[in-house]
Short mmCIF file of C-alpha atoms and ligand atoms in Angstrom, two decimals:
data_model
loop_
_atom_site.label_atom_id
_atom_site.label_comp_id
_atom_site.label_asym_id
_atom_site.label_seq_id
_atom_site.Cartn_x
_atom_site.Cartn_y
_atom_site.Cartn_z
CA MET A 1 -0.01 -0.23 -0.21
CA SER A 2 1.52 3.58 -1.09
CA THR A 3 0.19 6.95 -0.48
CA SER A 4 -0.47 8.71 -3.61
CA MET A 5 -1.13 12.18 -1.47
CA ILE A 6 1.72 14.45 -1.58
CA PRO A 7 3.64 14.16 1.62
CA ARG A 8 3.68 17.23 4.10
CA LEU A 9 6.89 19.22 5.23
CA GLY A 10 6.95 20.31 8.51
CA VAL A 11 10.25 22.53 9.42
CA ASN A 12 11.56 22.15 12.49
CA ILE A 13 12.85 25.54 13.59
CA ASP A 14 14.91 24.69 17.24
CA HIS A 15 17.96 25.12 15.72
CA VAL A 16 17.29 28.98 14.91
CA ALA A 17 16.60 29.32 18.87
CA THR A 18 19.60 27.49 19.30
CA LEU A 19 21.42 30.30 17.83
CA ARG A 20 19.75 32.98 19.19
CA GLN A 21 20.64 30.91 23.01
CA ALA A 22 24.11 30.78 22.27
CA ARG A 23 24.14 34.35 22.58
CA GLY A 24 21.36 35.25 24.66
CA GLU A 25 20.04 37.90 22.47
CA SER A 26 16.83 38.29 20.56
CA TYR A 27 18.17 37.38 17.22
CA PRO A 28 17.75 35.49 14.88
CA ASN A 29 14.29 35.33 15.72
CA ILE A 30 11.86 32.66 15.84
CA VAL A 31 8.59 33.93 14.61
CA ASP A 32 10.23 35.34 11.86
CA ALA A 33 12.08 31.92 11.10
CA ALA A 34 8.27 30.23 11.11
CA ARG A 35 6.61 32.96 9.28
CA VAL A 36 9.96 32.64 6.38
CA CYS A 37 9.11 29.05 6.13
CA LEU A 38 5.42 29.23 6.03
CA GLU A 39 5.35 31.69 3.11
CA GLN A 40 7.65 29.14 1.11
CA GLY A 41 5.49 26.65 1.36
CA ALA A 42 6.03 24.71 4.67
CA ASP A 43 2.72 22.78 5.51
CA GLN A 44 3.63 23.09 9.47
CA ILE A 45 5.98 24.19 12.11
CA THR A 46 7.78 21.56 14.58
CA ILE A 47 9.20 22.71 17.83
CA HIS A 48 10.75 20.93 20.45
CA LEU A 49 10.34 22.50 24.38
CA ARG A 50 12.99 20.31 26.17
CA GLU A 51 13.13 20.35 29.68
CA ASP A 52 16.24 21.77 29.68
CA ARG A 53 15.12 24.49 27.20
CA ARG A 54 18.45 24.46 25.87
CA HIS A 55 16.60 26.19 22.69
CA ILE A 56 12.91 26.48 22.43
CA GLN A 57 11.76 28.58 25.30
CA ASP A 58 8.20 28.71 26.94
CA THR A 59 7.08 31.70 25.12
CA ASP A 60 8.44 30.72 21.60
CA VAL A 61 5.44 28.48 21.90
CA GLU A 62 3.14 30.63 21.66
CA SER A 63 4.51 33.49 19.86
CA VAL A 64 4.96 30.53 17.28
CA GLY A 65 1.86 29.52 17.85
CA LEU A 66 0.37 32.65 16.89
CA VAL A 67 2.28 32.39 13.44
CA THR A 68 1.04 28.96 12.34
CA LYS A 69 -2.54 30.05 13.07
CA LYS A 70 -2.24 33.23 11.15
CA PHE A 71 -1.08 31.07 8.29
CA GLY A 72 -4.02 28.47 9.11
CA LYS A 73 -1.38 25.50 9.56
CA PRO A 74 -0.16 22.95 12.53
CA LEU A 75 1.76 23.44 15.11
CA ASN A 76 3.74 20.44 15.85
CA LEU A 77 4.68 20.35 19.46
CA GLU A 78 7.96 17.78 20.04
CA MET A 79 7.66 17.03 23.78
CA GLY A 80 8.94 14.20 26.58
CA CYS A 81 6.55 13.11 28.75
CA SER A 82 7.36 15.37 32.00
CA ASP A 83 4.52 16.60 34.22
CA SER A 84 5.72 20.07 33.61
CA ILE A 85 6.10 20.21 29.85
CA ILE A 86 2.22 18.30 29.42
CA GLU A 87 0.90 21.28 31.59
CA ILE A 88 2.18 23.84 29.43
CA ALA A 89 0.81 21.81 26.16
CA LEU A 90 -2.05 21.71 27.76
CA ALA A 91 -2.16 25.33 28.36
CA ILE A 92 -1.10 25.97 24.58
CA VAL A 93 -3.46 23.46 22.79
CA PRO A 94 -1.05 22.49 19.82
CA ASP A 95 -2.66 21.42 16.58
CA TRP A 96 -0.28 18.39 16.99
CA ILE A 97 1.61 16.74 19.87
CA CYS A 98 4.66 14.56 18.79
CA LEU A 99 5.74 12.45 22.16
CA VAL A 100 9.70 11.98 22.41
CA PRO A 101 11.59 10.40 24.54
CA GLU A 102 14.17 12.97 26.32
CA ASN A 103 17.55 12.63 28.10
CA ARG A 104 19.39 15.94 29.27
CA GLN A 105 22.49 14.39 28.11
CA GLU A 106 21.96 13.47 24.61
CA LYS A 107 22.73 15.95 21.46
CA THR A 108 19.60 15.53 19.96
CA THR A 109 16.67 12.75 20.03
CA GLU A 110 18.83 9.79 19.51
CA GLY A 111 15.99 7.08 19.45
CA GLY A 112 12.28 6.67 19.49
CA LEU A 113 10.17 6.01 22.33
CA ASP A 114 10.92 2.42 24.31
CA ILE A 115 7.31 1.59 24.30
CA THR A 116 8.19 -2.14 25.11
CA ASN A 117 9.37 -1.17 28.51
CA GLU A 118 6.20 -1.73 30.41
CA THR A 119 7.04 1.45 32.70
CA ASN A 120 7.34 3.59 29.87
CA TYR A 121 4.32 2.21 27.91
CA GLN A 122 2.08 2.92 30.75
CA ARG A 123 3.48 6.54 31.30
CA VAL A 124 2.76 7.27 26.90
CA MET A 125 -0.60 5.06 27.25
CA ASN A 126 -1.69 7.42 30.36
CA VAL A 127 -0.21 10.84 28.74
CA CYS A 128 -2.22 10.12 25.50
CA GLN A 129 -5.31 9.24 27.08
CA ARG A 130 -5.29 12.27 29.27
CA PHE A 131 -4.42 14.80 26.18
CA LYS A 132 -6.92 12.66 24.47
CA LYS A 133 -9.75 13.68 27.22
CA ILE A 134 -8.55 16.99 27.90
CA LEU A 135 -7.32 18.31 24.59
CA PRO A 136 -10.12 16.51 22.09
CA THR A 137 -8.76 18.95 18.94
CA THR A 138 -4.90 17.72 19.12
CA ARG A 139 -3.95 14.86 17.20
CA ILE A 140 -0.96 12.83 18.77
CA SER A 141 2.00 11.11 17.29
CA LEU A 142 4.22 8.99 18.99
CA PHE A 143 8.47 9.07 18.20
CA ILE A 144 8.99 5.50 17.34
CA GLU A 145 11.72 3.05 15.81
CA SER A 146 10.32 0.85 13.30
CA ASP A 147 10.81 -2.60 14.58
CA GLN A 148 8.00 -5.61 15.17
CA THR A 149 7.89 -5.59 18.70
CA THR A 150 7.39 -1.74 19.36
CA LEU A 151 4.47 -1.83 16.12
CA ASP A 152 2.50 -4.52 18.23
CA HIS A 153 2.92 -2.04 21.13
CA VAL A 154 1.46 0.78 19.11
CA THR A 155 -1.31 -1.88 18.13
CA LEU A 156 -2.43 -1.50 22.08
CA LEU A 157 -2.12 2.29 22.18
CA ALA A 158 -3.66 2.66 18.50
CA PRO A 159 -7.38 3.98 20.17
CA SER A 160 -5.09 7.03 21.72
CA ILE A 161 -3.28 8.29 19.06
CA ASP A 162 -3.27 9.51 15.42
CA ALA A 163 -0.20 9.18 14.17
CA VAL A 164 3.60 7.44 14.67
CA GLU A 165 6.53 9.43 13.23
CA ILE A 166 9.46 6.65 12.40
CA HIS A 167 12.96 7.84 13.74
CA THR A 168 15.04 7.85 10.52
CA GLY A 169 18.02 8.38 12.23
CA ARG A 170 19.91 5.39 11.23
CA PHE A 171 18.85 5.21 7.80
CA ALA A 172 19.94 8.74 7.42
CA ARG A 173 23.32 7.69 8.73
CA ASP A 174 23.63 4.67 6.59
CA PHE A 175 22.81 6.93 3.47
CA ILE A 176 25.45 9.67 4.50
CA SER A 177 27.83 6.30 4.91
CA GLY A 178 27.15 4.89 1.80
CA ASN A 179 25.89 1.95 3.48
CA ASP A 180 22.97 -0.46 2.27
CA LEU A 181 19.42 1.01 2.80
CA ARG A 182 17.35 -1.89 1.73
CA ASP A 183 16.77 -3.11 4.85
CA HIS A 184 15.79 -0.01 6.25
CA LEU A 185 13.27 0.32 3.50
CA ARG A 186 12.07 -3.15 3.79
CA GLN A 187 11.23 -2.43 7.60
CA TYR A 188 9.49 1.02 6.43
CA GLN A 189 7.16 -1.07 4.04
CA VAL A 190 5.95 -3.67 6.84
CA ALA A 191 5.91 -0.77 9.46
CA HIS A 192 3.61 1.55 6.86
CA SER A 193 1.57 -1.73 6.27
CA HIS A 194 1.26 -2.17 9.77
CA ILE A 195 0.14 1.44 10.27
CA LYS A 196 -2.06 2.21 7.77
CA GLY A 197 -3.90 -1.03 9.05
CA LEU A 198 -4.47 0.62 12.38
CA GLY A 199 -5.91 3.48 10.71
CA LEU A 200 -3.09 5.83 11.97
CA SER A 201 -0.94 8.56 9.70
CA PHE A 202 2.50 7.60 8.79
CA HIS A 203 5.25 10.34 9.57
CA ALA A 204 9.46 10.23 9.33
CA GLY A 205 11.96 12.47 10.75
CA HIS A 206 15.32 12.81 12.23
CA GLY A 207 18.77 13.14 10.65
CA LEU A 208 17.06 13.36 6.83
CA THR A 209 18.79 15.48 4.12
CA GLY A 210 17.68 17.03 0.51
CA GLU A 211 19.41 13.69 -0.61
CA SER A 212 18.19 10.91 1.76
CA ILE A 213 14.86 12.29 1.51
CA ILE A 214 14.74 10.88 -2.03
CA PRO A 215 14.58 6.92 -1.94
CA LEU A 216 12.15 7.54 1.36
CA LEU A 217 9.98 9.37 -1.10
CA GLU A 218 10.53 7.14 -4.06
CA ALA A 219 8.81 4.35 -1.87
CA LYS A 220 5.93 6.51 -1.30
CA ILE A 221 5.02 5.42 2.44
CA PHE A 222 5.40 8.40 4.69
CA GLU A 223 2.80 11.22 4.64
CA GLU A 224 4.59 13.74 6.38
CA TYR A 225 8.21 14.53 7.14
CA ASN A 226 9.79 16.63 9.70
CA ILE A 227 13.25 18.01 9.20
CA GLY A 228 15.16 20.73 11.02
CA HIS A 229 18.60 20.88 11.33
CA TRP A 230 19.58 20.02 7.67
CA ILE A 231 17.65 23.03 6.84
CA ILE A 232 18.87 25.22 9.33
CA SER A 233 22.53 24.10 8.03
CA GLU A 234 21.51 24.41 4.19
CA ALA A 235 20.04 27.74 4.95
CA VAL A 236 23.27 29.29 6.27
CA PHE A 237 25.27 28.17 3.35
CA LYS A 238 22.37 29.36 0.68
CA SER A 239 22.69 32.96 2.37
CA LEU A 240 25.97 33.80 4.13
CA GLY A 241 27.55 34.97 0.63
CA ILE A 242 24.48 37.57 0.59
CA VAL A 243 24.62 38.61 3.67
CA VAL A 244 28.52 39.11 3.62
CA ARG A 245 28.20 40.90 0.04
CA ASP A 246 25.57 43.09 1.58
CA LEU A 247 27.39 44.15 4.37
CA LYS A 248 30.46 44.96 2.58
CA ASN A 249 28.56 46.73 0.14
CA LEU A 250 27.17 49.21 2.98
CA ILE A 251 30.67 49.40 4.37
CA ASN A 252 32.14 50.50 0.97
CA ARG A 253 29.55 53.23 0.88
CA TYR A 254 31.23 55.38 3.65
N1 PXP B 301 10.88 14.63 14.58
C1 PXP B 301 11.39 14.68 15.68
C2 PXP B 301 10.16 13.85 16.89
C3 PXP B 301 12.75 15.26 16.66
O1 PXP B 301 12.85 14.59 17.92
C4 PXP B 301 13.35 15.76 15.53
C5 PXP B 301 14.91 16.58 16.40
O2 PXP B 301 14.32 17.15 16.91
C6 PXP B 301 13.08 15.97 14.20
C7 PXP B 301 11.94 15.18 13.36
C8 PXP B 301 14.14 16.86 13.40
O3 PXP B 301 15.76 16.27 12.92
P1 PXP B 301 16.19 16.80 12.49
O4 PXP B 301 17.04 17.96 13.18
O5 PXP B 301 17.58 15.96 12.49
O6 PXP B 301 15.90 17.12 11.02
#
């Protein structure tokens, strides 16, 4: 089964906030980043409010939400299952919530939620049920690996969620290393059939680039991609020369 729809692109703008936080300045402005992405066709803005607040801040969630609302596009809030972040999500009412594992020591979200662990499974189940009850208009996605044991646990959670987002980090790294991708693609096909059989949406994210996304687009199985680090990295080089040229022109006029 493949999807004939054009997949949606969610742009993760966390790393605009990473740059801002590095200097403690008010720029680069996260609201402008969301606006530019939406003006250029992004289907959704994704932000991750981490417990350590290393990039996105509480006030960003509200202000980015106002921009997405203005454009009539969804705000996708990635979050761990901690009580304090849950309270913020309940107050903000994002269009989508993507539950992710969170570990303060990690550089980024290094794997999917381990819902095969009974404690984690119960926690995720309780959080999803609470969101479904209190935020009936918010759709819920689980960031997971695509192995069969994880998929079997998704079956049990399916009534309380709307989608899964497959962690594509290992696929993306194998792509960059030139390794064989066939096992990943086969596993994604199996996962797609399983997830669509449950009536859920099938999303992808993590580590993807303009090149590594191509085999996934060709497979026509993912309905949504959430991409951040590569987009912001590319944006630096697509614009660095222009910014230097403009500043040099300004200096030359004096
Ligand atoms: N999707 C989820 C659930 C994530 O946690 C992340 C990273 O924050 C992304 C997508 C985007 O990953 P990347 O920045 O590597 O494109």
